[in-house]
Every structure is written in C-alpha cells, then in structure tokens.
PDB file of C-alpha atoms in Angstrom:
ATOM      1  CA  MET A   1      34.732  13.314 -14.090  1.00  0.00           C
ATOM      2  CA  GLY A   2      34.246  13.910 -10.377  1.00  0.00           C
ATOM      3  CA  PHE A   3      31.391  13.796  -7.854  1.00  0.00           C
ATOM      4  CA  LEU A   4      31.474  15.470  -4.444  1.00  0.00           C
ATOM      5  CA  PHE A   5      29.144  13.694  -2.018  1.00  0.00           C
ATOM      6  CA  ALA A   6      30.680  14.728   1.287  1.00  0.00           C
ATOM      7  CA  THR A   7      32.241  17.854   2.728  1.00  0.00           C
ATOM      8  CA  PRO A   8      34.641  17.279   4.249  1.00  0.00           C
ATOM      9  CA  ARG A   9      35.491  14.133   2.382  1.00  0.00           C
ATOM     10  CA  ASP A  10      38.157  11.708   3.470  1.00  0.00           C
ATOM     11  CA  VAL A  11      38.083   9.088   0.725  1.00  0.00           C
ATOM     12  CA  THR A  12      38.006   9.155  -3.027  1.00  0.00           C
ATOM     13  CA  LEU A  13      36.549   6.074  -4.678  1.00  0.00           C
ATOM     14  CA  ILE A  14      37.949   5.581  -8.161  1.00  0.00           C
ATOM     15  CA  VAL A  15      35.365   3.927 -10.400  1.00  0.00           C
ATOM     16  CA  ILE A  16      36.538   2.495 -13.691  1.00  0.00           C
ATOM     17  CA  GLU A  17      33.742   1.750 -16.149  1.00  0.00           C
ATOM     18  CA  GLU A  18      34.816  -0.899 -18.637  1.00  0.00           C
ATOM     19  CA  PRO A  19      34.151  -0.523 -22.384  1.00  0.00           C
ATOM     20  CA  SER A  20      31.596  -3.343 -22.288  1.00  0.00           C
ATOM     21  CA  GLU A  21      29.468  -1.315 -19.842  1.00  0.00           C
ATOM     22  CA  ASN A  22      28.802   1.741 -22.041  1.00  0.00           C
ATOM     23  CA  ASP A  23      27.599   2.673 -25.516  1.00  0.00           C
ATOM     24  CA  GLU A  24      30.825   4.468 -26.427  1.00  0.00           C
ATOM     25  CA  ASN A  25      32.766   1.215 -25.935  1.00  0.00           C
ATOM     26  CA  GLU A  26      35.555   3.013 -24.078  1.00  0.00           C
ATOM     27  CA  THR A  27      37.046   2.952 -20.602  1.00  0.00           C
ATOM     28  CA  LYS A  28      35.767   5.774 -18.395  1.00  0.00           C
ATOM     29  CA  THR A  29      36.957   6.859 -14.962  1.00  0.00           C
ATOM     30  CA  ALA A  30      35.165   8.863 -12.278  1.00  0.00           C
ATOM     31  CA  LEU A  31      36.250  10.066  -8.851  1.00  0.00           C
ATOM     32  CA  PHE A  32      33.666   9.942  -6.067  1.00  0.00           C
ATOM     33  CA  HIS A  33      34.650  12.079  -3.063  1.00  0.00           C
ATOM     34  CA  VAL A  34      32.874  10.448  -0.138  1.00  0.00           C
ATOM     35  CA  ASP A  35      32.752  10.129   3.643  1.00  0.00           C
ATOM     36  CA  ARG A  36      34.453   6.936   4.864  1.00  0.00           C
ATOM     37  CA  SER A  37      32.315   6.764   8.021  1.00  0.00           C
ATOM     38  CA  LYS A  38      29.061   6.805   6.027  1.00  0.00           C
ATOM     39  CA  LEU A  39      30.338   4.002   3.827  1.00  0.00           C
ATOM     40  CA  ILE A  40      31.453   1.921   6.818  1.00  0.00           C
ATOM     41  CA  LEU A  41      28.201   2.412   8.738  1.00  0.00           C
ATOM     42  CA  SER A  42      25.961   1.596   5.821  1.00  0.00           C
ATOM     43  CA  ARG A  43      27.611  -1.292   4.000  1.00  0.00           C
ATOM     44  CA  PRO A  44      29.446  -4.423   5.219  1.00  0.00           C
ATOM     45  CA  TYR A  45      31.424  -4.421   1.960  1.00  0.00           C
ATOM     46  CA  PHE A  46      32.931  -1.006   2.676  1.00  0.00           C
ATOM     47  CA  GLU A  47      33.464  -1.863   6.333  1.00  0.00           C
ATOM     48  CA  ARG A  48      35.739  -4.703   5.214  1.00  0.00           C
ATOM     49  CA  ILE A  49      37.612  -2.475   2.762  1.00  0.00           C
ATOM     50  CA  PHE A  50      38.349   0.209   5.349  1.00  0.00           C
ATOM     51  CA  SER A  51      39.190  -2.055   8.268  1.00  0.00           C
ATOM     52  CA  SER A  52      42.237  -4.087   9.268  1.00  0.00           C
ATOM     53  CA  ARG A  53      45.283  -3.631   7.042  1.00  0.00           C
ATOM     54  CA  TRP A  54      44.024  -0.509   5.264  1.00  0.00           C
ATOM     55  CA  GLU A  55      42.697   1.316   8.310  1.00  0.00           C
ATOM     56  CA  GLY A  56      46.125   2.699   9.163  1.00  0.00           C
ATOM     57  CA  SER A  57      46.406   4.353   5.773  1.00  0.00           C
ATOM     58  CA  ARG A  58      44.120   7.376   5.625  1.00  0.00           C
ATOM     59  CA  ASN A  59      45.189   7.795   2.002  1.00  0.00           C
ATOM     60  CA  HIS A  60      43.588   4.549   0.868  1.00  0.00           C
ATOM     61  CA  ASN A  61      41.435   5.389  -2.153  1.00  0.00           C
ATOM     62  CA  PRO A  62      40.040   2.136  -3.523  1.00  0.00           C
ATOM     63  CA  THR A  63      39.604   1.483  -7.220  1.00  0.00           C
ATOM     64  CA  LEU A  64      36.332  -0.211  -8.095  1.00  0.00           C
ATOM     65  CA  ARG A  65      35.864  -2.002 -11.418  1.00  0.00           C
ATOM     66  CA  GLY A  66      32.911  -3.684 -13.083  1.00  0.00           C
ATOM     67  CA  ASP A  67      30.453  -0.890 -12.301  1.00  0.00           C
ATOM     68  CA  THR A  68      28.973   1.971 -14.265  1.00  0.00           C
ATOM     69  CA  ILE A  69      29.520   5.548 -13.258  1.00  0.00           C
ATOM     70  CA  LYS A  70      25.796   6.345 -13.254  1.00  0.00           C
ATOM     71  CA  GLY A  71      24.919   3.259 -11.180  1.00  0.00           C
ATOM     72  CA  MET A  72      27.535   4.223  -8.605  1.00  0.00           C
ATOM     73  CA  GLU A  73      26.355   7.847  -8.635  1.00  0.00           C
ATOM     74  CA  VAL A  74      22.825   6.771  -7.695  1.00  0.00           C
ATOM     75  CA  MET A  75      23.977   4.260  -5.070  1.00  0.00           C
ATOM     76  CA  LEU A  76      26.596   6.506  -3.428  1.00  0.00           C
ATOM     77  CA  GLY A  77      24.176   9.418  -3.553  1.00  0.00           C
ATOM     78  CA  GLU A  78      21.708   7.384  -1.491  1.00  0.00           C
ATOM     79  CA  ILE A  79      24.380   6.619   1.090  1.00  0.00           C
ATOM     80  CA  HIS A  80      25.257  10.323   1.404  1.00  0.00           C
ATOM     81  CA  GLY A  81      21.717  11.752   1.146  1.00  0.00           C
ATOM     82  CA  VAL A  82      22.281  13.223  -2.320  1.00  0.00           C
ATOM     83  CA  ASP A  83      19.541  12.505  -4.832  1.00  0.00           C
ATOM     84  CA  THR A  84      20.362  11.862  -8.457  1.00  0.00           C
ATOM     85  CA  LYS A  85      17.803  13.597 -10.650  1.00  0.00           C
ATOM     86  CA  PRO A  86      15.549  11.028 -12.367  1.00  0.00           C
ATOM     87  CA  GLU A  87      15.852  12.772 -15.726  1.00  0.00           C
ATOM     88  CA  ALA A  88      19.582  11.974 -15.718  1.00  0.00           C
ATOM     89  CA  VAL A  89      19.007   8.223 -15.423  1.00  0.00           C
ATOM     90  CA  PHE A  90      18.098   5.931 -18.325  1.00  0.00           C
ATOM     91  CA  VAL A  91      16.441   2.521 -18.043  1.00  0.00           C
ATOM     92  CA  ALA A  92      19.787   0.731 -18.437  1.00  0.00           C
ATOM     93  CA  ASP A  93      21.218   2.904 -15.639  1.00  0.00           C
ATOM     94  CA  VAL A  94      18.501   1.649 -13.288  1.00  0.00           C
ATOM     95  CA  TRP A  95      19.623  -1.903 -13.989  1.00  0.00           C
ATOM     96  CA  TYR A  96      23.244  -0.954 -13.265  1.00  0.00           C
ATOM     97  CA  THR A  97      22.153   0.730 -10.031  1.00  0.00           C
ATOM     98  CA  ILE A  98      20.436  -2.481  -8.928  1.00  0.00           C
ATOM     99  CA  LYS A  99      23.551  -4.434  -9.912  1.00  0.00           C
ATOM    100  CA  ALA A 100      25.763  -2.087  -7.844  1.00  0.00           C
ATOM    101  CA  CYS A 101      23.412  -2.348  -4.844  1.00  0.00           C
ATOM    102  CA  ASN A 102      23.682  -6.117  -5.019  1.00  0.00           C
ATOM    103  CA  LYS A 103      27.470  -6.120  -5.444  1.00  0.00           C
ATOM    104  CA  TYR A 104      28.090  -3.724  -2.541  1.00  0.00           C
ATOM    105  CA  GLN A 105      25.438  -5.300  -0.277  1.00  0.00           C
ATOM    106  CA  LEU A 106      23.067  -2.348  -0.175  1.00  0.00           C
ATOM    107  CA  ASP A 107      19.553  -3.360   0.796  1.00  0.00           C
ATOM    108  CA  PRO A 108      17.504  -2.469  -2.311  1.00  0.00           C
ATOM    109  CA  LYS A 109      14.627  -1.454  -0.025  1.00  0.00           C
ATOM    110  CA  LYS A 110      16.716   1.575   0.955  1.00  0.00           C
ATOM    111  CA  GLN A 111      16.507   2.715  -2.670  1.00  0.00           C
ATOM    112  CA  VAL A 112      12.728   2.304  -2.985  1.00  0.00           C
ATOM    113  CA  GLY A 113      12.080   6.033  -2.556  1.00  0.00           C
ATOM    114  CA  TRP A 114      14.501   6.910  -5.335  1.00  0.00           C
ATOM    115  CA  PHE A 115      13.147   4.192  -7.645  1.00  0.00           C
ATOM    116  CA  ALA A 116       9.568   5.369  -7.026  1.00  0.00           C
ATOM    117  CA  GLN A 117      10.594   8.946  -7.838  1.00  0.00           C
ATOM    118  CA  TRP A 118      12.260   7.764 -11.060  1.00  0.00           C
ATOM    119  CA  ILE A 119       9.223   5.726 -12.159  1.00  0.00           C
ATOM    120  CA  LYS A 120       6.887   8.651 -11.425  1.00  0.00           C
ATOM    121  CA  TRP A 121       9.069  10.971 -13.510  1.00  0.00           C
ATOM    122  CA  ILE A 122       9.179   8.496 -16.401  1.00  0.00           C
ATOM    123  CA  ASP A 123       5.440   7.929 -16.259  1.00  0.00           C
ATOM    124  CA  GLN A 124       4.557  11.648 -16.149  1.00  0.00           C
ATOM    125  CA  GLU A 125       7.283  13.376 -18.103  1.00  0.00           C
ATOM    126  CA  ASN A 126       8.655  10.957 -20.611  1.00  0.00           C
ATOM    127  CA  PRO A 127       6.688   7.723 -21.151  1.00  0.00           C
ATOM    128  CA  ALA A 128       8.563   7.094 -24.413  1.00  0.00           C
ATOM    129  CA  ARG A 129      11.706   6.539 -22.330  1.00  0.00           C
ATOM    130  CA  TRP A 130      10.333   3.138 -21.294  1.00  0.00           C
ATOM    131  CA  GLU A 131      11.212   2.056 -24.807  1.00  0.00           C
ATOM    132  CA  ASP A 132      14.951   2.639 -24.155  1.00  0.00           C
TER     133      ASP A 132
END
C-alpha cells in the first residue's frame, strides 16, 4: 500500500503496523512518499531523524513502527496539506491519529480543523458510527 503526499518526493517513510494494532491481527506495511523539508520544518522529531549522521544519505528512508497506517495517513496528510476524507476514518483511527501526533510531536491544535470536519461528518452523515 502506498501514499503519495508530495511531488516531487524525496523520502519514503516505511510504516509497519503491528498485528496488535489492527482487527486482522496481521502485520501491514505502507509506503508514504513525502517531502523531507516539510517534515523537518514541521516536526522536531523528523528534524532529528534527517539531521547529522543521516543527512549525507539522501536515500535514507526511515522505518516507523508502533503506528497505524490510517493514523499516519491523517497526520502526514496534515503536514503536506492533503486531507484524509472523514468517511475513511473510524473512531479507533482518530485515537491512533492522536497517538501518532503525540509520538511525533505534532501540536494537536494543528489538527483541530480536520477533527472538526470529522466530527461534523459523523454527526450529520453517520451518527451510528459513534458506537464503533
């Protein structure tokens, strides 16, 4: 599974979702094609990853574990100005998005617009989804 968030892209983040993080109880992998400069400018975590010893290697594509693919899709989408459609995100995915924001030092206030859009969609289009 792959996601293209930046054209041109210069980094591919490899996200490995552990079996304990999904209903299928299996390991899943996704490739997120992103812009290194946007990651560095927006998050101290990514600034540390792409500085010092790794900076010389333009082929450095970090592997991230302990995250869900959907949580990373929402978070990385925000960094790159790509919205994830609310109808594609379940209640549990919102929790994993918050968890990813915390782990990668993203100010949750930067996600408020997306969260408000998601809540509005749930409230108007699918109130039964709150029971997820």
